[in-house]
Coordinates of C-alpha atoms in Angstrom, one line a residue:
Chain A
X243 CA 299.1 30.4 248.5
X244 CA 295.4 30.3 248.4
X245 CA 293.9 28.7 251.6
X246 CA 291.0 26.9 249.9
X247 CA 289.0 27.6 253.2
X248 CA 285.8 27.8 251.3
X249 CA 286.3 24.4 249.4
X250 CA 283.9 21.6 250.6
X251 CA 284.5 19.3 247.8
X252 CA 287.6 18.4 245.7
X253 CA 287.0 16.8 242.4
X254 CA 289.6 14.7 240.8
X255 CA 290.7 14.3 237.2
X256 CA 291.9 10.5 237.3
X257 CA 294.0 9.4 234.4
X258 CA 297.5 10.6 235.0
X259 CA 296.4 12.5 238.2
X260 CA 295.4 9.7 240.5
X261 CA 296.5 6.8 238.5
X262 CA 299.6 5.8 236.4
X263 CA 297.9 4.9 233.1
X264 CA 301.1 4.8 231.2
X265 CA 302.9 2.2 233.5
X266 CA 299.8 0.2 234.1
X267 CA 298.8 -0.2 230.4
X268 CA 302.4 -0.7 229.3
X269 CA 302.9 -3.6 231.7
X270 CA 299.6 -5.2 230.6
X271 CA 300.7 -4.8 226.9
X272 CA 304.1 -6.3 227.6
X273 CA 302.4 -9.3 229.5
X274 CA 300.1 -9.9 226.8
X275 CA 302.6 -9.7 223.8
X276 CA 305.1 -11.9 225.8
X277 CA 302.3 -14.7 225.7
X278 CA 302.3 -14.6 222.0
X279 CA 305.9 -14.1 221.7
X280 CA 305.6 -10.6 219.8
X281 CA 308.0 -7.9 220.3
X282 CA 307.3 -4.1 220.2
X283 CA 307.9 -0.9 221.9
X284 CA 304.7 -1.1 224.2
X285 CA 305.2 2.2 225.9
X286 CA 304.6 3.9 222.6
X287 CA 301.6 1.6 221.7
X288 CA 300.1 2.8 225.3
X289 CA 300.9 6.5 224.3
X290 CA 299.3 6.0 220.7
X291 CA 296.1 4.4 222.5
X292 CA 295.9 7.3 224.8
X293 CA 296.4 9.8 222.1
X294 CA 293.5 8.5 220.2
X295 CA 291.2 8.9 223.3
X296 CA 292.5 12.6 224.0
X297 CA 291.7 13.4 220.1
X298 CA 288.3 11.9 220.2
X299 CA 287.1 13.3 223.8
X300 CA 288.3 16.7 222.6
X301 CA 286.2 16.4 219.4
X302 CA 283.1 15.6 221.5
X303 CA 283.9 18.2 224.1
X304 CA 283.8 20.8 221.3
X305 CA 280.3 19.8 220.1
X306 CA 281.3 16.9 217.7
X307 CA 280.0 13.5 217.4
X308 CA 281.4 10.2 218.9
X309 CA 280.9 7.6 221.5
X310 CA 280.1 9.1 225.0
X311 CA 281.5 5.7 226.7
X312 CA 285.1 5.6 227.0
X313 CA 285.0 1.7 226.8
X314 CA 283.5 1.9 223.5
X315 CA 286.0 4.7 222.4
X316 CA 289.2 2.7 223.7
X317 CA 287.9 -0.5 221.8
X318 CA 287.3 1.3 218.6
X319 CA 290.9 2.9 218.6
X320 CA 292.6 -0.5 219.6
X321 CA 290.8 -2.2 216.7
X322 CA 292.0 0.6 214.4
X323 CA 295.6 0.3 215.7
X324 CA 295.6 -3.4 215.4
X325 CA 294.0 -3.6 211.7
X326 CA 297.2 -2.8 209.7
X327 CA 300.8 -1.5 209.7
X328 CA 303.2 -1.8 212.6
X329 CA 301.0 -3.6 215.1
X330 CA 299.2 -6.0 212.7
X331 CA 301.0 -9.1 213.8
X332 CA 299.9 -8.2 217.5
X333 CA 296.4 -7.8 216.1
X334 CA 296.4 -11.0 214.2
X335 CA 297.4 -12.9 217.6
X336 CA 294.4 -11.4 219.5
X337 CA 290.9 -12.8 219.2
X338 CA 287.8 -10.9 220.2
X339 CA 288.0 -12.1 223.9
X340 CA 291.6 -11.2 224.2
X341 CA 290.8 -7.9 222.8
X342 CA 287.9 -7.5 225.2
X343 CA 290.2 -8.3 228.1
X344 CA 293.0 -6.0 227.0
X345 CA 290.7 -3.0 226.5
X346 CA 289.6 -3.4 230.2
X347 CA 293.3 -2.6 231.0
X348 CA 292.0 0.9 231.6
X349 CA 289.9 -0.3 234.6
X350 CA 293.1 -1.8 236.2
X351 CA 295.2 0.9 236.5
X352 CA 297.2 1.4 239.8
X353 CA 297.5 4.6 241.6
X354 CA 300.6 6.7 242.3
X355 CA 302.4 6.0 245.4
X356 CA 300.6 8.8 247.4
X357 CA 297.2 8.4 245.9
X358 CA 295.6 6.2 248.4
X359 CA 297.2 7.7 251.5
X360 CA 296.5 11.3 250.2
X361 CA 292.8 10.5 249.3
X362 CA 292.1 8.9 252.8
X363 CA 293.5 12.0 254.5
X364 CA 291.5 14.3 252.4
X365 CA 288.3 12.5 252.6
X366 CA 288.5 13.3 256.5
X367 CA 288.5 17.0 255.6
X368 CA 286.1 17.4 252.6
X369 CA 284.0 15.6 250.0
X370 CA 286.3 13.8 247.5
X371 CA 284.9 12.7 244.1
X372 CA 286.1 11.6 240.7
X373 CA 285.3 14.1 237.8
X374 CA 286.8 12.1 234.8
X375 CA 285.9 11.5 231.2
X376 CA 286.2 7.9 232.1
X377 CA 282.7 6.0 232.2
X378 CA 281.2 5.2 235.6
X379 CA 281.7 1.5 235.4
X380 CA 285.5 2.1 234.5
X381 CA 286.0 4.5 237.4
X382 CA 284.1 2.0 239.8
X383 CA 286.2 -0.9 238.6
X384 CA 289.4 1.2 239.1
X385 CA 288.5 2.3 242.5
X386 CA 288.0 -1.3 243.5
X387 CA 291.2 -2.3 242.0
X388 CA 293.2 0.6 243.2
X389 CA 291.5 0.9 246.7
X390 CA 290.4 4.5 246.0
X391 CA 288.0 5.9 248.7
X392 CA 285.7 8.0 246.6
X393 CA 282.5 9.6 248.3
X394 CA 281.0 9.7 244.8
X395 CA 282.1 8.9 241.2
X396 CA 281.1 11.7 238.7
X397 CA 281.8 11.1 235.1
X398 CA 281.3 13.3 232.1
X399 CA 279.0 10.4 231.0
X400 CA 276.2 11.8 233.3
X401 CA 276.3 15.1 231.8
X402 CA 276.4 14.3 228.0
X403 CA 279.9 15.7 226.9
X404 CA 283.6 15.5 228.1
X405 CA 285.9 17.8 229.9
X406 CA 286.8 20.7 229.1
X407 CA 283.3 21.2 228.1
X408 CA 281.8 23.6 230.9
X409 CA 278.7 21.7 231.5
X410 CA 280.7 18.7 232.9
X411 CA 282.0 20.9 235.7
X412 CA 278.8 22.7 236.2
X413 CA 276.9 19.4 236.4
X414 CA 279.2 18.2 239.1
X415 CA 278.8 21.1 241.3
X416 CA 274.9 20.9 241.1
X417 CA 274.8 17.5 242.1
X418 CA 277.1 18.4 245.3
X419 CA 274.5 21.1 246.0
X420 CA 277.5 23.6 245.8
X421 CA 278.5 26.7 244.1
X422 CA 281.3 26.2 241.8
X423 CA 283.6 28.5 244.1
X424 CA 283.1 25.8 246.9
X425 CA 284.6 23.2 244.6
X426 CA 288.2 22.7 243.8
X427 CA 289.5 20.8 240.6
X428 CA 292.4 18.8 241.1
X429 CA 294.5 17.8 238.0
X430 CA 297.9 17.1 236.4
X431 CA 296.8 19.0 233.2
X432 CA 296.5 22.8 232.8
X433 CA 293.6 22.5 230.2
X434 CA 291.3 20.9 232.6
X435 CA 292.0 23.4 235.3
X436 CA 291.6 26.3 233.0
X437 CA 288.1 25.0 232.2
X438 CA 287.4 24.6 235.9
X439 CA 288.5 28.1 236.6
X440 CA 286.4 29.2 233.7
X441 CA 283.2 28.2 235.5
X442 CA 284.5 29.7 238.9
X443 CA 285.9 26.6 240.7
X444 CA 289.2 26.7 242.6
X445 CA 292.1 24.9 241.1
X446 CA 294.8 22.8 242.5
X447 CA 297.6 21.5 240.1
X448 CA 299.5 18.2 241.0
X449 CA 302.8 17.8 239.2
X450 CA 302.9 14.2 237.7
X451 CA 306.0 13.4 235.4
X452 CA 305.1 13.1 231.8
X453 CA 301.5 14.2 231.8
X454 CA 301.7 17.4 230.1
X455 CA 302.1 17.2 226.4
X456 CA 304.3 20.2 226.2
X457 CA 306.5 21.8 228.6
X458 CA 304.5 24.0 230.6
X459 CA 305.5 25.7 234.0
X460 CA 302.4 26.0 236.0
X461 CA 302.7 28.5 239.0
X462 CA 300.4 29.5 241.9
X463 CA 298.6 32.8 241.8
X464 CA 300.8 33.9 244.8
X465 CA 303.9 33.5 242.5
X466 CA 302.2 35.3 239.3
X467 CA 300.7 32.0 238.0
X468 CA 297.2 31.1 237.2
X469 CA 296.2 28.1 239.7
X470 CA 295.2 28.6 243.4
X471 CA 297.7 25.7 244.8
X472 CA 300.5 23.7 243.1
X473 CA 301.5 20.4 244.9
X474 CA 303.6 17.4 244.2
X475 CA 301.2 14.7 245.8
X476 CA 297.8 14.3 247.4
X477 CA 299.6 13.8 250.8
X478 CA 301.2 17.3 250.4
X479 CA 297.5 18.6 249.5
X480 CA 296.1 17.0 252.8
X481 CA 298.9 18.4 255.0
X482 CA 298.2 21.8 253.4
X483 CA 294.4 21.6 254.0
X484 CA 295.2 20.5 257.8
X485 CA 297.6 23.4 258.2
X486 CA 295.0 25.9 257.0
X487 CA 292.8 25.5 260.0
Chain B
X205 CA 266.3 -20.2 246.9
X206 CA 267.8 -18.4 243.9
X207 CA 271.7 -18.3 244.0
X208 CA 272.0 -14.8 242.5
X209 CA 275.1 -16.4 240.8
X210 CA 274.9 -13.9 237.7
X211 CA 274.5 -10.8 239.9
X212 CA 277.5 -8.5 239.6
X213 CA 276.1 -5.4 241.2
X214 CA 273.6 -5.0 244.0
X215 CA 271.7 -1.8 244.1
X216 CA 270.3 -0.5 247.5
X217 CA 267.4 1.2 248.7
X218 CA 268.5 3.5 251.4
X219 CA 265.7 5.1 253.6
X220 CA 264.4 2.3 255.8
X221 CA 266.5 -0.4 254.0
X222 CA 270.1 0.8 254.9
X223 CA 269.3 3.5 257.4
X224 CA 266.8 3.8 260.4
X225 CA 265.3 7.0 259.2
X226 CA 262.5 6.9 261.8
X227 CA 264.8 6.4 264.9
X228 CA 267.3 8.9 263.6
X229 CA 264.9 11.8 262.8
X230 CA 262.8 11.2 265.8
X231 CA 266.0 11.7 268.0
X232 CA 266.7 14.9 266.1
X233 CA 263.2 16.1 266.7
X234 CA 263.1 15.5 270.4
X235 CA 266.5 17.1 271.0
X236 CA 265.5 20.2 269.0
X237 CA 262.1 20.4 270.7
X238 CA 263.8 20.0 274.1
X239 CA 265.9 23.1 273.6
X240 CA 262.8 25.1 272.9
X241 CA 260.7 23.2 275.8
X242 CA 258.0 22.2 273.4
X243 CA 256.3 18.9 273.9
X244 CA 254.9 16.4 271.2
X245 CA 254.8 13.1 269.6
X246 CA 258.0 13.4 267.7
X247 CA 257.7 9.9 266.3
X248 CA 254.4 10.9 264.7
X249 CA 256.0 14.1 263.4
X250 CA 258.8 12.1 261.7
X251 CA 256.0 9.8 260.0
X252 CA 254.0 12.6 258.7
X253 CA 257.1 14.3 257.2
X254 CA 258.1 10.9 255.6
X255 CA 254.6 10.5 254.4
X256 CA 254.7 13.8 252.6
X257 CA 257.9 12.6 250.9
X258 CA 256.3 9.3 249.7
X259 CA 253.3 11.1 248.3
X260 CA 255.4 13.7 246.5
X261 CA 257.9 11.3 245.0
X262 CA 255.2 9.1 243.8
X263 CA 253.4 11.8 242.1
X264 CA 256.5 12.7 240.1
X265 CA 257.3 8.7 239.3
X266 CA 253.9 8.7 237.7
X267 CA 254.8 11.7 235.5
X268 CA 253.5 14.6 237.7
X269 CA 255.2 17.6 238.6
X270 CA 257.4 18.6 241.6
X271 CA 260.8 19.2 243.0
X272 CA 263.4 16.6 241.9
X273 CA 265.6 17.4 244.9
X274 CA 264.5 15.5 248.1
X275 CA 266.3 18.5 250.1
X276 CA 263.8 21.1 248.4
X277 CA 260.8 18.7 248.9
X278 CA 261.8 17.8 252.4
X279 CA 262.0 21.7 253.3
X280 CA 258.7 22.4 251.8
X281 CA 256.9 19.7 253.6
X282 CA 258.4 20.8 256.7
X283 CA 257.4 24.4 256.2
X284 CA 253.8 23.2 255.5
X285 CA 253.8 21.2 258.7
X286 CA 255.0 24.1 261.0
X287 CA 252.6 26.7 259.5
X288 CA 249.4 25.9 261.5
X289 CA 247.8 23.5 263.5
X290 CA 249.3 21.0 265.9
X291 CA 252.9 22.1 265.1
X292 CA 252.7 25.9 265.1
X293 CA 254.1 26.4 268.3
X294 CA 257.2 24.4 267.2
X295 CA 257.3 26.3 263.9
X296 CA 257.2 29.7 265.8
X297 CA 260.2 28.6 267.7
X298 CA 262.4 27.5 264.6
X299 CA 264.1 30.3 262.6
X300 CA 265.2 29.7 259.1
X301 CA 268.7 28.7 260.2
X302 CA 267.2 26.2 262.8
X303 CA 264.9 25.0 260.0
X304 CA 267.6 24.5 257.6
X305 CA 269.8 22.5 260.1
X306 CA 266.6 20.4 261.0
X307 CA 265.9 19.6 257.4
X308 CA 269.4 18.2 257.1
X309 CA 268.5 15.6 259.8
X310 CA 267.8 13.5 256.7
X311 CA 271.5 13.5 255.9
X312 CA 272.5 12.3 259.4
X313 CA 270.6 9.0 259.5
X314 CA 272.4 6.2 261.2
X315 CA 272.7 2.7 259.7
X316 CA 270.8 -0.3 261.0
X317 CA 273.1 -2.4 263.3
X318 CA 274.2 -4.9 260.6
X319 CA 274.5 -2.2 257.7
X320 CA 278.2 -1.4 257.8
X321 CA 279.6 -4.9 258.4
X322 CA 277.1 -6.4 255.8
X323 CA 277.9 -3.9 253.2
X324 CA 281.9 -4.2 253.8
X325 CA 281.5 -8.0 253.3
X326 CA 279.3 -7.5 250.1
X327 CA 281.6 -5.0 248.8
X328 CA 284.3 -7.7 248.4
X329 CA 282.0 -10.0 246.4
X330 CA 280.4 -7.4 243.9
X331 CA 279.6 -3.7 243.3
X332 CA 277.5 -2.2 245.9
X333 CA 275.8 1.2 245.1
X334 CA 272.8 3.1 246.2
X335 CA 269.6 3.5 244.2
X336 CA 267.6 6.1 246.1
X337 CA 265.2 8.6 245.7
X338 CA 267.5 10.9 248.0
X339 CA 269.5 13.5 246.1
X340 CA 273.2 12.7 245.6
X341 CA 274.5 15.3 248.3
X342 CA 272.1 13.8 250.9
X343 CA 273.2 10.3 250.0
X344 CA 276.9 11.3 250.0
X345 CA 276.6 13.1 253.5
X346 CA 274.7 10.2 254.8
X347 CA 277.5 7.8 253.6
X348 CA 280.2 9.9 255.4
X349 CA 278.0 10.2 258.6
X350 CA 277.2 6.5 258.6
X351 CA 280.4 5.0 257.3
X352 CA 278.7 3.4 254.4
X353 CA 281.3 2.1 251.9
X354 CA 279.5 2.6 248.7
X355 CA 281.3 1.9 245.2
X356 CA 279.0 4.5 243.6
X357 CA 276.1 6.6 244.7
X358 CA 273.3 6.7 242.1
X359 CA 270.1 8.8 242.7
X360 CA 267.0 9.1 240.8
X361 CA 268.0 12.7 240.5
X362 CA 270.4 11.6 237.7
X363 CA 267.6 10.1 235.8
X364 CA 264.9 12.8 235.9
X365 CA 262.1 10.9 237.8
X366 CA 261.7 8.8 241.1
X367 CA 261.3 5.2 241.7
X368 CA 259.4 3.3 241.0
X369 CA 259.6 4.7 237.5
X370 CA 261.4 2.0 235.4
X371 CA 263.8 4.6 233.8
X372 CA 265.5 5.1 237.3
X373 CA 266.3 1.3 237.4
X374 CA 267.4 1.1 233.8
X375 CA 269.5 4.3 234.1
X376 CA 271.5 2.7 236.9
X377 CA 272.0 -0.6 235.0
X378 CA 273.1 1.4 232.0
X379 CA 275.8 3.3 234.0
X380 CA 277.0 0.1 235.5
X381 CA 277.6 -1.3 231.8
X382 CA 275.2 -4.3 232.9
X383 CA 272.1 -5.9 231.8
X384 CA 269.3 -5.6 234.2
X385 CA 269.5 -9.4 235.1
X386 CA 273.0 -8.8 236.1
X387 CA 271.8 -6.5 238.9
X388 CA 269.9 -6.9 242.0
X389 CA 267.6 -4.5 243.8
X390 CA 267.9 -4.8 247.5
X391 CA 265.1 -3.1 249.6
X392 CA 262.8 -3.5 252.6
X393 CA 259.7 -2.3 250.3
X394 CA 258.0 -4.6 248.0
X395 CA 256.7 -1.7 245.6
X396 CA 260.6 -1.0 244.9
X397 CA 261.2 -4.7 244.2
X398 CA 258.2 -5.1 242.0
X399 CA 259.4 -2.1 239.8
X400 CA 263.0 -3.7 239.6
X401 CA 261.6 -7.0 238.6
X402 CA 259.5 -5.3 235.9
X403 CA 262.6 -4.3 234.1
X404 CA 264.1 -7.6 234.5
X405 CA 266.5 -7.2 237.8
X406 CA 266.8 -9.8 240.5
X407 CA 265.4 -9.0 243.9
X408 CA 266.3 -9.4 247.6
X409 CA 263.8 -8.3 250.1
X410 CA 265.2 -7.2 253.6
X411 CA 262.8 -7.5 256.4
X412 CA 262.9 -4.2 258.4
X413 CA 260.4 -3.6 261.2
X414 CA 258.0 -0.9 260.4
X415 CA 258.9 -0.4 256.9
X416 CA 255.9 -1.7 255.2
X417 CA 252.9 0.7 255.1
X418 CA 250.5 -2.4 255.4
X419 CA 250.9 -6.0 256.5
X420 CA 252.5 -7.9 253.8
X421 CA 254.2 -11.3 253.7
X422 CA 256.9 -11.3 251.2
X423 CA 258.1 -14.9 250.2
X424 CA 260.9 -16.1 247.9
X425 CA 260.1 -17.7 244.6
X426 CA 261.2 -21.1 246.1
X427 CA 258.2 -21.0 248.4
X428 CA 255.7 -19.5 246.1
X429 CA 256.4 -15.9 246.6
X430 CA 257.6 -13.1 244.0
X431 CA 261.2 -12.4 245.1
X432 CA 264.5 -14.1 244.5
X433 CA 265.9 -13.8 248.0
X434 CA 264.4 -12.9 251.6
X435 CA 266.9 -12.0 254.3
X436 CA 266.8 -10.3 257.7
X437 CA 270.2 -8.5 257.3
X438 CA 273.0 -7.6 255.1
X439 CA 275.3 -9.9 257.1
X440 CA 272.9 -12.7 256.1
X441 CA 272.8 -11.7 252.5
X442 CA 276.7 -11.6 252.5
X443 CA 276.8 -15.0 254.0
X444 CA 274.4 -16.4 251.5
X445 CA 276.8 -15.0 248.7
X446 CA 279.7 -16.5 250.1
X447 CA 278.1 -19.9 250.4
X448 CA 276.8 -19.9 246.8
X449 CA 280.4 -20.4 245.5

């Protein structure tokens, strides 16, 4: 297991890695639908909404066009979903104010059970910052909502693309005044860590149930795998860093 | 007195407004000089160093050339000061490592006595973020050193110029997803507030001893002056916001 001794800053993916987007958004959808007496599989609705976001950000990361603000992107996907078909009745029930409020459900996501304790412990040992495709205001609101103690909030918005475009990772390292190998990317998605490793960053994989689209078994280099460290929680990562000394 | 009711985010100048640069840097200079047995007026040294920074950032803000990283700028000014004349003996005593360490004195500034308590109280009521000419790494290190609980760290570095260039203020508002009139700039320097007001932001003047280059008497609009609010501390500002409700 790598000791990450030269890592001065940990950069965190946020959706799915730090916060439970699926549980939080599903709960908001259920509450909203209940008010209007509309039934549906809201866990599936949340997944479809999220899938639209993943497709759109991937397109921009590869050089294609599209909104750079995730707030704008989330709203467009929501409006498209509500226009016709399965969710039309829900769409008819939601006026513009209700849609604007629902769209900000992505600002009100809750952390995983270990997130706050783990981040507070890590913050004593290194710089901790977001490196998310979410826009800055979204990440700030979420930090206030979920008590996340970031030293800085970095968003792909600052660098004119989305992860996994290399310029997002390099931009964060530059503003930290660090070489990439002095930074570690922390994520529950292997595509994110592959891109970080591609520019020379160290990698920490966090296993979060349901976050990988397909069944992947990610292993540390010490076991023949491709990432530096694999953990089940941020508290485990903090304990690992304490023990390296 | 304006009630700042529509302000959702407070943007803070940092050097002199949040932290006591003169006291902190003078103490580091005194400690360093003592090790080498060199005497001098270290309060004056600190002021000359700071003046070089102000001249350089002003030049860039007006469209001229120069480094966009304050770390690089501080080091260049330091090396120039140590090359000859009054401070040459001090320069001869400092090897490159010692100079690099001394240059980071600007990352280790202490807050004014009311800074932490005031910012913690303000953070419960609104977004609080830096808007400084200091580079991001400097602002992050300082926040860790002085326990400053920022929601986000904005630096002019992100916007390709320095304050008082309007694009710095407009860039911060954009990333906050706010109109300028929903933001307030907080500073101990009237030139900074005049530029913020120029793009439509609200303004809070904090009186900090020794921070204005010339004798200015800044008054609130309610007394015929040019800023929205004048306070003596962040705790006073937090109490004012609590009472507006």
